[in-house]
Coordinates of C-alpha atoms and ligand atoms in Angstrom, one line a residue:
X1 CA 55.1 77.2 119.7
X2 CA 58.4 76.3 118.1
X3 CA 59.2 77.8 114.7
X4 CA 62.1 77.3 112.3
X5 CA 65.3 79.3 112.3
X6 CA 64.3 80.9 108.9
X7 CA 61.0 82.0 110.4
X8 CA 62.7 83.4 113.5
X9 CA 65.1 85.3 111.2
X10 CA 62.3 86.9 109.2
X11 CA 60.3 87.7 112.4
X12 CA 63.4 89.3 113.9
X13 CA 64.0 91.4 110.8
X14 CA 60.4 92.7 111.0
X15 CA 60.9 93.5 114.6
X16 CA 63.9 95.6 113.6
X17 CA 61.7 97.5 111.1
X18 CA 63.5 96.1 108.0
X19 CA 61.6 96.5 104.7
X20 CA 64.3 95.8 102.1
X21 CA 67.0 93.2 101.9
X22 CA 69.6 93.1 99.1
X23 CA 70.6 89.6 98.2
X24 CA 71.4 86.6 96.1
X25 CA 70.3 83.0 96.7
X26 CA 72.1 79.7 97.0
X27 CA 71.6 76.2 98.4
X28 CA 72.2 76.8 102.1
X29 CA 69.9 79.8 102.3
X30 CA 67.0 78.2 100.5
X31 CA 65.0 77.8 103.8
X32 CA 65.0 81.6 104.0
X33 CA 64.4 82.3 100.4
X34 CA 61.5 80.0 100.4
X35 CA 59.8 82.0 103.1
X36 CA 60.6 85.2 101.3
X37 CA 58.7 83.9 98.3
X38 CA 55.3 85.0 99.6
X39 CA 56.3 87.3 102.4
X40 CA 54.4 90.6 102.0
X41 CA 56.4 92.8 104.3
X42 CA 60.0 91.9 103.4
X43 CA 61.2 92.9 99.9
X44 CA 64.3 91.1 98.7
X45 CA 66.0 92.9 95.9
X46 CA 67.8 90.4 93.8
X47 CA 71.1 91.9 92.5
X48 CA 73.2 90.3 89.8
X49 CA 76.3 89.9 92.0
X50 CA 76.8 89.8 95.7
X51 CA 79.1 92.8 95.6
X52 CA 76.2 94.6 94.1
X53 CA 74.0 93.5 97.0
X54 CA 76.4 94.7 99.7
X55 CA 77.0 98.1 98.1
X56 CA 73.3 98.5 97.5
X57 CA 72.7 97.8 101.2
X58 CA 75.4 100.3 102.0
X59 CA 73.9 103.0 99.7
X60 CA 70.5 102.4 101.3
X61 CA 72.1 102.8 104.8
X62 CA 73.9 106.0 103.8
X63 CA 70.9 107.6 102.1
X64 CA 68.4 106.7 104.8
X65 CA 70.4 106.6 108.1
X66 CA 68.9 103.1 108.7
X67 CA 70.8 99.8 108.9
X68 CA 71.4 98.2 105.5
X69 CA 70.7 94.5 105.2
X70 CA 72.2 91.9 102.8
X71 CA 71.6 88.2 102.5
X72 CA 73.9 85.9 100.6
X73 CA 74.8 82.2 100.3
X74 CA 77.9 80.5 101.7
X75 CA 81.3 80.2 100.2
X76 CA 81.6 82.3 97.0
X77 CA 78.4 84.2 97.8
X78 CA 79.9 85.2 101.2
X79 CA 83.4 86.0 99.9
X80 CA 81.9 88.2 97.1
X81 CA 80.7 90.5 99.9
X82 CA 84.0 91.0 101.5
X83 CA 85.0 94.1 99.5
X84 CA 81.6 95.7 100.3
X85 CA 81.9 94.8 104.0
X86 CA 85.4 96.4 104.1
X87 CA 84.1 99.4 102.3
X88 CA 81.3 99.9 104.9
X89 CA 83.8 99.2 107.7
X90 CA 86.2 101.9 106.6
X91 CA 83.4 104.4 106.2
X92 CA 81.6 103.4 109.5
X93 CA 78.4 102.4 107.7
X94 CA 75.8 100.3 109.7
X95 CA 75.1 97.0 107.9
X96 CA 73.9 93.6 109.0
X97 CA 75.0 90.9 106.6
X98 CA 73.6 87.4 106.7
X99 CA 75.6 84.7 105.0
X100 CA 74.5 81.1 104.6
X101 CA 76.9 78.4 106.0
X102 CA 77.1 74.7 105.4
X103 CA 75.4 72.6 108.1
X104 CA 77.2 72.8 111.5
X105 CA 78.4 69.1 111.4
X106 CA 80.2 69.8 108.1
X107 CA 82.0 73.0 109.2
X108 CA 85.7 72.5 108.9
X109 CA 85.4 69.6 106.5
X110 CA 86.0 71.5 103.3
X111 CA 82.4 70.9 102.5
X112 CA 81.0 72.1 99.1
X113 CA 80.9 75.9 99.1
X114 CA 82.3 76.2 102.6
X115 CA 84.3 79.3 103.4
X116 CA 85.3 80.5 106.9
X117 CA 83.6 83.8 106.4
X118 CA 83.7 84.7 110.1
X119 CA 87.4 84.3 110.0
X120 CA 87.8 86.1 106.7
X121 CA 85.7 89.1 107.8
X122 CA 87.0 89.4 111.4
X123 CA 89.3 92.4 110.5
X124 CA 86.6 94.2 108.5
X125 CA 83.5 93.8 110.6
X126 CA 82.6 95.6 113.8
X127 CA 81.5 92.2 115.1
X128 CA 80.6 88.9 113.6
X129 CA 78.8 85.7 114.7
X130 CA 78.5 82.1 113.7
X131 CA 75.1 81.0 115.0
X132 CA 75.4 77.4 116.4
X133 CA 72.1 77.1 118.1
X134 CA 68.7 78.1 116.6
X135 CA 67.6 79.2 120.1
X136 CA 70.2 82.0 120.0
X137 CA 69.1 83.4 116.7
X138 CA 66.6 86.1 117.7
X139 CA 68.9 87.4 120.4
X140 CA 71.9 87.6 118.0
X141 CA 69.9 89.5 115.4
X142 CA 68.8 92.0 118.0
X143 CA 72.4 92.4 119.2
X144 CA 73.7 92.7 115.7
X145 CA 71.4 95.6 114.8
X146 CA 72.3 97.3 118.1
X147 CA 76.0 97.0 117.5
X148 CA 75.9 98.0 113.8
X149 CA 74.0 101.2 114.5
X150 CA 75.3 102.4 117.8
X151 CA 78.6 104.0 118.9
X152 CA 80.8 104.2 115.8
X153 CA 78.6 102.4 113.3
X154 CA 79.8 99.5 111.2
X155 CA 79.1 96.2 109.5
X156 CA 78.1 93.1 111.5
X157 CA 78.0 89.7 109.9
X158 CA 75.9 86.8 111.0
X159 CA 76.8 83.4 109.5
X160 CA 73.8 81.0 109.4
X161 CA 74.5 77.2 109.0
X162 CA 71.8 75.5 107.0
X163 CA 70.7 73.3 109.9
X164 CA 70.2 76.4 112.1
X165 CA 67.7 77.9 109.6
X166 CA 66.0 74.5 109.4
X167 CA 66.0 73.8 113.2
X168 CA 63.2 74.9 115.5
X169 CA 63.0 77.0 118.6
X170 CA 60.6 79.3 120.4
X171 CA 60.7 82.9 119.2
X172 CA 61.8 85.0 122.2
X173 CA 62.5 88.6 121.3
X174 CA 64.6 90.5 123.8
X175 CA 62.9 93.8 124.4
X176 CA 65.9 95.6 125.7
X177 CA 69.6 95.2 124.9
X178 CA 72.4 95.5 127.3
X179 CA 75.8 94.2 126.3
X180 CA 78.1 94.3 129.2
X181 CA 81.3 94.6 127.3
X182 CA 80.0 97.1 124.8
X183 CA 79.1 100.6 126.1
X184 CA 79.8 103.4 123.7
X185 CA 80.4 106.8 125.4
X186 CA 78.0 109.4 124.1
X187 CA 78.4 112.3 126.5
X188 CA 81.7 114.2 126.3
X189 CA 83.8 114.9 129.3
X190 CA 82.7 118.3 130.8
X191 CA 86.2 119.2 131.8
X192 CA 87.6 118.5 128.3
X193 CA 84.8 120.5 126.7
X194 CA 85.6 123.5 129.0
X195 CA 89.2 123.3 127.9
X196 CA 88.1 123.1 124.2
X197 CA 85.9 126.1 124.6
X198 CA 88.7 128.0 126.2
X199 CA 91.0 127.3 123.3
X200 CA 88.2 128.3 120.8
X201 CA 87.7 131.6 122.7
X202 CA 91.4 132.4 122.5
X203 CA 92.2 131.3 119.0
X204 CA 92.9 133.9 116.3
X205 CA 93.2 131.6 113.3
X206 CA 90.9 128.6 114.0
X207 CA 89.6 126.0 111.5
X208 CA 87.0 123.3 112.0
X209 CA 87.6 120.0 110.1
X210 CA 84.4 118.1 109.8
X211 CA 84.4 114.4 108.9
X212 CA 81.9 111.7 108.2
X213 CA 81.0 111.5 111.9
X214 CA 79.0 114.7 111.6
X215 CA 76.8 113.1 108.9
X216 CA 76.5 109.8 110.8
X217 CA 75.5 111.3 114.1
X218 CA 73.2 113.9 112.4
X219 CA 75.1 116.8 113.9
X220 CA 74.9 119.2 110.9
X221 CA 72.7 121.7 112.7
X222 CA 74.9 121.8 115.8
X223 CA 78.0 122.2 113.6
X224 CA 76.4 125.1 111.7
X225 CA 75.5 126.7 115.0
X226 CA 79.1 126.3 116.2
X227 CA 80.6 127.8 113.0
X228 CA 78.1 130.7 112.8
X229 CA 78.3 131.6 116.4
X230 CA 82.1 131.7 116.5
X231 CA 82.8 132.6 112.8
X232 CA 85.2 129.7 112.4
X233 CA 85.6 128.5 108.8
X234 CA 84.8 124.8 108.1
X235 CA 86.6 122.4 105.8
X236 CA 84.9 119.0 105.2
X237 CA 86.7 115.8 104.5
X238 CA 85.5 113.6 101.6
X239 CA 83.3 111.8 104.1
X240 CA 82.2 115.0 105.7
X241 CA 80.8 116.6 102.6
X242 CA 77.2 117.7 103.3
X243 CA 77.9 117.8 107.0
X244 CA 78.3 121.6 106.6
X245 CA 76.7 123.4 103.6
X246 CA 79.2 123.6 100.8
X247 CA 77.7 126.9 99.6
X248 CA 78.0 128.6 103.0
X249 CA 80.4 131.5 103.1
X250 CA 82.3 129.8 105.9
X251 CA 82.8 126.7 103.8
X252 CA 86.4 126.0 102.7
X253 CA 85.5 122.9 100.7
X254 CA 87.6 119.7 101.0
X255 CA 91.2 119.6 102.5
X256 CA 94.0 117.2 101.6
X257 CA 95.4 115.6 98.5
X258 CA 92.8 117.0 96.1
X259 CA 91.5 119.6 98.5
X260 CA 91.2 123.3 97.9
X261 CA 94.1 125.7 98.0
X262 CA 92.4 127.7 100.7
X263 CA 91.5 124.7 102.9
X264 CA 95.0 123.5 102.9
X265 CA 96.5 126.9 103.4
X266 CA 94.1 127.6 106.3
X267 CA 94.9 124.3 108.0
X268 CA 98.7 124.9 107.7
X269 CA 98.4 128.5 109.0
X270 CA 95.9 127.8 111.7
X271 CA 96.5 128.2 115.4
X272 CA 93.6 125.9 116.4
X273 CA 92.0 122.9 114.6
X274 CA 88.7 121.6 115.9
X275 CA 88.5 118.1 114.3
X276 CA 85.0 116.8 114.5
X277 CA 84.1 113.2 113.7
X278 CA 87.1 112.7 111.4
X279 CA 90.0 110.4 111.7
X280 CA 93.0 112.1 110.1
X281 CA 93.2 109.9 107.1
X282 CA 96.5 110.2 105.2
X283 CA 94.7 111.7 102.2
X284 CA 93.8 114.6 104.5
X285 CA 97.0 115.0 106.5
X286 CA 99.7 114.4 103.9
X287 CA 103.0 114.2 105.7
X288 CA 101.8 113.9 109.3
X289 CA 104.7 115.7 111.0
X290 CA 104.2 118.8 108.9
X291 CA 100.4 118.8 109.3
X292 CA 99.0 122.0 111.0
X293 CA 102.4 122.8 112.5
X294 CA 101.2 125.8 114.5
X295 CA 97.9 124.5 115.7
X296 CA 96.6 123.2 118.9
X297 CA 94.3 120.3 118.1
X298 CA 90.9 119.5 119.6
X299 CA 89.6 116.1 118.5
X300 CA 86.0 115.1 119.0
X301 CA 85.2 111.5 118.1
X302 CA 83.0 108.7 119.4
X303 CA 85.8 106.1 118.8
X304 CA 88.5 106.5 121.4
X305 CA 90.9 104.3 119.3
X306 CA 90.8 107.0 116.5
X307 CA 92.2 109.6 118.8
X308 CA 96.0 110.1 118.7
X309 CA 96.2 107.2 116.2
X310 CA 97.7 109.4 113.4
X311 CA 98.1 112.8 114.8
X312 CA 99.1 114.4 118.1
X313 CA 96.0 115.8 119.9
X314 CA 95.9 118.4 122.7
X315 CA 92.3 118.1 123.8
X316 CA 90.6 114.7 123.2
X317 CA 86.9 114.6 123.6
X318 CA 85.4 111.1 123.3
X319 CA 81.7 111.2 122.6
X320 CA 78.9 111.4 120.1
X321 CA 79.6 114.4 117.9
X322 CA 76.0 115.7 118.1
X323 CA 76.0 115.6 121.9
X324 CA 79.4 117.0 122.3
X325 CA 78.7 119.9 120.0
X326 CA 75.5 120.6 121.9
X327 CA 77.5 120.7 125.1
X328 CA 80.2 122.8 123.5
X329 CA 77.8 125.3 122.0
X330 CA 76.2 125.7 125.4
X331 CA 79.5 126.6 127.0
X332 CA 80.5 128.9 124.2
X333 CA 77.2 130.9 124.3
X334 CA 78.5 132.6 127.5
X335 CA 81.5 133.9 125.6
X336 CA 81.7 137.5 124.2
X337 CA 80.7 137.2 120.6
X338 CA 81.8 140.7 119.5
X339 CA 85.3 140.0 120.6
X340 CA 85.4 136.9 118.4
X341 CA 84.2 138.7 115.4
X342 CA 87.0 141.3 115.8
X343 CA 89.7 138.7 116.2
X344 CA 88.5 136.5 113.3
X345 CA 87.9 139.4 110.9
X346 CA 91.6 139.4 110.0
X347 CA 91.7 135.6 109.6
X348 CA 88.5 135.5 107.5
X349 CA 90.0 138.3 105.3
X350 CA 93.1 136.2 104.8
X351 CA 91.0 133.2 103.8
X352 CA 89.0 135.4 101.3
X353 CA 92.3 136.4 99.8
X354 CA 93.3 132.8 99.4
X355 CA 89.9 132.0 97.9
X356 CA 90.4 134.7 95.3
X357 CA 94.1 133.8 94.7
X358 CA 93.3 130.3 93.7
X359 CA 89.7 129.2 93.4
X360 CA 88.8 125.7 92.2
X361 CA 89.0 126.1 88.4
X362 CA 89.7 124.4 85.1
X363 CA 90.3 125.5 81.6
X364 CA 87.0 125.7 79.8
X365 CA 86.6 124.6 76.2
X366 CA 83.9 124.8 73.5
X367 CA 85.5 122.0 71.5
X368 CA 86.0 119.1 73.9
X369 CA 83.9 118.2 77.0
X370 CA 85.7 119.0 80.2
X371 CA 84.7 116.5 83.0
X372 CA 84.5 119.3 85.5
X373 CA 82.0 121.1 83.2
X374 CA 79.7 118.0 83.3
X375 CA 79.7 118.0 87.1
X376 CA 79.0 121.7 87.2
X377 CA 76.1 121.3 84.8
X378 CA 74.8 118.4 87.0
X379 CA 74.9 120.7 90.0
X380 CA 73.3 123.6 88.2
X381 CA 70.4 121.5 86.7
X382 CA 69.7 119.6 89.9
X383 CA 70.0 122.9 91.9
X384 CA 72.2 121.0 94.3
X385 CA 69.4 118.8 95.4
X386 CA 70.3 115.4 94.0
X387 CA 71.8 112.4 95.8
X388 CA 75.2 111.8 94.2
X389 CA 77.1 108.6 94.4
X390 CA 80.4 108.1 92.8
X391 CA 82.8 105.5 91.6
X392 CA 86.5 105.9 92.4
X393 CA 89.2 108.0 90.7
X394 CA 89.1 111.3 89.0
X395 CA 85.3 111.2 88.6
X396 CA 85.0 111.0 92.4
X397 CA 87.3 113.9 93.1
X398 CA 85.7 116.1 90.4
X399 CA 82.3 115.3 91.9
X400 CA 83.6 116.2 95.4
X401 CA 85.1 119.5 94.1
X402 CA 82.5 120.8 91.8
X403 CA 79.1 119.7 93.3
X404 CA 78.3 121.7 96.4
X405 CA 76.6 119.5 99.0
X406 CA 74.5 121.5 101.3
X407 CA 72.7 118.7 103.1
X408 CA 73.9 115.5 104.8
X409 CA 73.2 112.0 103.2
X410 CA 73.3 113.6 99.7
X411 CA 76.8 112.4 99.0
X412 CA 77.6 108.6 98.9
X413 CA 81.2 107.7 98.1
X414 CA 83.7 105.0 99.1
X415 CA 86.1 107.2 101.0
X416 CA 88.2 104.9 103.2
X417 CA 88.6 101.9 100.9
X418 CA 88.3 103.7 97.6
X419 CA 86.2 100.9 96.0
X420 CA 85.8 101.0 92.3
X421 CA 82.4 99.6 91.4
X422 CA 80.8 101.1 94.5
X423 CA 78.8 103.9 93.1
X424 CA 76.3 102.3 90.8
X425 CA 75.0 99.6 93.2
X426 CA 75.0 102.2 96.0
X427 CA 72.8 104.4 93.8
X428 CA 70.4 101.5 93.4
X429 CA 70.2 101.2 97.2
X430 CA 69.9 104.9 97.7
X431 CA 67.1 105.1 95.2
X432 CA 65.2 102.4 97.2
X433 CA 65.7 104.5 100.3
X434 CA 64.7 107.8 98.8
X435 CA 62.4 107.0 95.9
X436 CA 61.3 110.6 95.5
X437 CA 64.9 111.9 95.0
X438 CA 67.0 112.2 91.8
X439 CA 69.9 109.8 92.3
X440 CA 73.0 110.1 90.1
X441 CA 76.1 108.0 89.9
X442 CA 79.0 110.0 88.7
X443 CA 81.3 107.3 87.2
X444 CA 84.5 106.6 85.3
X445 CA 84.5 104.3 82.3
X446 CA 86.8 101.9 84.3
X447 CA 84.8 101.7 87.5
X448 CA 81.4 101.4 85.9
X449 CA 82.5 98.2 84.3
X450 CA 83.1 96.7 87.7
X451 CA 79.4 96.4 88.5
X452 CA 77.6 97.3 85.3
X453 CA 75.6 94.1 85.5
X454 CA 73.4 95.9 88.1
X455 CA 71.7 97.7 85.2
X456 CA 69.4 94.6 85.3
X457 CA 68.6 95.3 88.9
X458 CA 67.7 98.9 88.2
X459 CA 65.6 98.0 85.2
X460 CA 63.6 95.2 86.9
X461 CA 62.9 97.3 89.9
X462 CA 61.9 100.4 87.9
X463 CA 64.6 102.4 89.6
X464 CA 65.2 105.6 87.7
X465 CA 68.9 106.0 88.7
X466 CA 71.1 108.0 86.4
X467 CA 74.7 107.1 85.5
X468 CA 76.9 109.9 84.2
X469 CA 80.1 108.3 82.8
X470 CA 83.0 110.7 82.5
X471 CA 84.5 108.6 79.7
X472 CA 88.2 109.4 79.3
X473 CA 89.1 106.0 77.9
X474 CA 91.6 105.6 80.7
X475 CA 91.9 104.5 84.3
X476 CA 92.2 108.2 84.7
X477 CA 93.4 108.6 88.2
X478 CA 96.1 106.0 87.8
X479 CA 97.1 107.6 84.5
X480 CA 97.4 110.9 86.2
X481 CA 99.9 109.4 88.7
X482 CA 101.8 107.8 85.8
X483 CA 102.0 111.1 84.1
X484 CA 103.1 113.1 87.1
X485 CA 105.3 110.6 88.8
X486 CA 106.2 107.8 86.3
X487 CA 107.4 109.8 83.3
X488 CA 104.2 109.2 81.3
X489 CA 104.8 105.5 81.2
X490 CA 101.1 104.5 80.9
X491 CA 101.5 100.9 82.0
X492 CA 98.1 99.2 81.6
X493 CA 95.9 102.1 82.2
X494 CA 94.5 102.6 78.7
X495 CA 91.0 101.1 78.2
X496 CA 91.4 100.3 74.5
X497 CA 88.3 98.2 74.3
X498 CA 85.4 99.9 76.1
X499 CA 81.9 98.8 75.3
X500 CA 79.5 101.1 73.6
X501 CA 77.8 102.2 76.8
X502 CA 74.7 103.4 75.0
X503 CA 74.2 99.9 73.5
X504 CA 75.0 98.2 76.9
X505 CA 72.3 100.3 78.5
X506 CA 69.8 99.5 75.7
X507 CA 70.7 95.8 75.9
X508 CA 69.6 95.8 79.5
X509 CA 66.4 97.7 78.8
X510 CA 67.7 101.0 80.1
X511 CA 68.1 104.3 78.2
X512 CA 71.5 105.2 76.7
X513 CA 72.6 108.7 75.7
X514 CA 75.8 110.1 74.5
X515 CA 77.4 113.6 74.4
X516 CA 80.6 114.2 72.4
X517 CA 80.5 118.0 72.3
X518 CA 80.2 120.6 75.1
X519 CA 76.9 121.9 73.5
X520 CA 75.4 118.4 73.9
X521 CA 76.0 118.1 77.6
X522 CA 73.0 120.1 78.9
X523 CA 70.4 118.5 76.5
X524 CA 71.6 115.0 77.4
X525 CA 71.4 115.8 81.1
X526 CA 67.9 117.3 80.7
X527 CA 66.7 114.4 78.8
X528 CA 68.0 112.0 81.3
X529 CA 66.6 113.8 84.3
X530 CA 63.1 113.9 82.8
X531 CA 63.1 110.2 82.0
X532 CA 61.5 107.9 84.7
X533 CA 63.8 105.1 83.8
X534 CA 67.4 104.1 84.5
X535 CA 69.6 106.1 82.1
X536 CA 73.3 105.7 81.2
X537 CA 74.9 108.9 79.9
X538 CA 78.2 108.5 78.1
X539 CA 80.1 111.8 78.2
X540 CA 83.1 111.6 76.0
X541 CA 85.5 113.9 77.9
X542 CA 89.0 115.4 77.4
X543 CA 91.2 112.4 78.3
X544 CA 94.2 114.7 79.2
X545 CA 92.4 116.4 82.1
X546 CA 93.8 116.0 85.6
X547 CA 92.5 116.7 89.1
X548 CA 94.0 119.8 90.6
X549 CA 95.2 120.9 93.1
X550 CA 97.2 117.8 93.9
X551 CA 99.4 117.1 96.9
X552 CA 101.9 114.3 96.0
X553 CA 101.4 111.4 98.3
X554 CA 103.4 111.8 101.6
X555 CA 104.1 115.6 101.0
X556 CA 103.0 118.3 103.3
X557 CA 99.5 119.5 102.3
X558 CA 100.6 123.0 101.3
X559 CA 102.9 121.5 98.6
X560 CA 100.2 121.6 95.9
X561 CA 100.6 121.1 92.2
X562 CA 98.6 123.2 89.8
X563 CA 97.8 123.0 86.1
X564 CA 99.7 126.2 85.3
X565 CA 102.9 124.3 86.1
X566 CA 102.3 121.9 83.3
X567 CA 104.5 122.7 80.3
X568 CA 102.6 124.1 77.3
X569 CA 104.5 122.0 74.8
X570 CA 103.7 118.8 76.8
X571 CA 100.0 119.7 76.7
X572 CA 100.2 120.1 72.9
X573 CA 101.9 116.7 72.5
X574 CA 99.2 115.0 74.5
X575 CA 96.5 116.6 72.5
X576 CA 97.7 114.9 69.3
X577 CA 97.8 111.4 70.9
Ligands
TPP1 C1 88.6 97.7 93.1 C2 89.7 98.7 92.8 N1 90.7 98.4 92.0 C3 91.7 99.3 91.7 C4 91.7 100.5 92.3 C5 92.8 101.5 92.0 N2 92.3 102.7 91.2 C6 92.0 103.8 91.8 S1 91.4 105.0 90.7 C7 91.6 103.9 89.5 C8 91.2 104.3 88.1 C9 89.7 104.5 87.9 O1 89.4 104.7 86.6 P1 88.0 105.1 86.1 O2 86.9 104.4 86.8 O3 88.0 105.1 84.6 O4 87.9 106.6 86.6 P2 88.7 107.9 86.3 O5 89.8 108.0 87.2 O6 89.1 107.9 84.9 O7 87.6 109.0 86.5 C10 92.1 102.7 89.9 C11 92.4 101.5 89.0 C12 90.6 100.8 93.1 N3 90.5 102.0 93.7 N4 89.6 99.9 93.3

């Protein structure tokens, strides 16, 4: 029996096990929305902006490990998703995005609400399709989910012309999927793994750099086994946080621009770097030709095009991180462990000394709220067990530095693209994925205003997400750069008119709370965490605070700036703004 394209689509989604779709309607997708009206199995979460929908689908994917799904209309609906698609693409997040399209016969005619979304998203999707024949639809959906979630994950877009969703065909679901031109390599080359193991056995100052690939492939156990067996310390990139326990004694925290002193020192002094599921982003490497100057580099990644893209590599291992680490651990088990312990003892003692010399710290105050203090309190009160999303800027870096992530999929942040406005809708998606968890968006007062309309989505869906705004009345991170590198010429970074966030929350039917003194921080957090409703917390923080350490862009990563180097008279001047 023939059924419509819209029916084929919903049947296909159910076959893929989809339960939640994040979306926004429009004329050309009405055939689909009409079916969703009384569908009992598919829940469409209506956001208030398509960017909200795509980030929510992304947050859902990151928190659950499943494919996130979004559905939007043509033209402006589709273009509104581009930032979210690029965000997911940079961070390798599996999404399938359905966009409506004008009827096939009108494509190319500048029809009302027509945009060439396949052309626009080509550089920021893993793959994309324009469905021309309703008979292809089921097959394309099956393929899209396979491509999005396998190999190096990423977003896939399917553009659906209106006549395709209205047209009819038989529903034929392909039970297996074999795409001839697409065969990710999962198993690592044995010879390369042997060579990597030999380097590990020999190294005296080794460091593991763990990236988002560890989280994506679910390799945290294998990574911990590797680190514990060999005694090699681990630094986690922004995307890798949670891939190795942040509170582990072998943890070095984050490397790079706002990384820890000891992670950056360890990398620069190391004689071996084992890079696992990371891609040597410039925020990690700083000046590439001064990066890890004494180290041999082993690079394990599923994406062969990431290897040797930014950094010279001695031993490339292409494969799934979980599988390669399993293989590597097996080879290493035959090595003599006592010998390692003796060799690394000296190295680990050096690292301990660096940790003592310059721990992550800030100047505490009992008069004004320090943003780092808020993050620390959040960590303390949630016992490290919350799902944390962030916006972008200082808030993101303080969250990365002062919340210790022990488990994967607890930390959701826009790493590659650095998308302001990501955190709040992502928190909504995450809360849908893990309803039993406490989900908190650590936000800046600038970023939260980019998708604050999603408060309505949280309220309508009874999602008890929490937003902790570190309100410094500035686009803080940009202001920090202006202060350090542009002679304090604060060009267009002051947010003179900021809404009363408590009232905004209340206007949407959420709860609004404010803390202006350090003593109010804990009570506000406790009240928020015990409320089963969306809560916005406005923490009025010290606007002069900066993120340290800081490696200036393009400098070697051991050229770190510290707060002590700030002149005291300058500090005073700022305090009387
Ligand atoms: C969509 C977008 N526009 C601009 C930027 C550039 N940018 C990076 S951080 C930042 C300031 C963020 O300010 P706020 O959200 O208040 O956070 P804070 O740094 O003060 O914690 C800006 C404008 C960006 N990352 N994303």
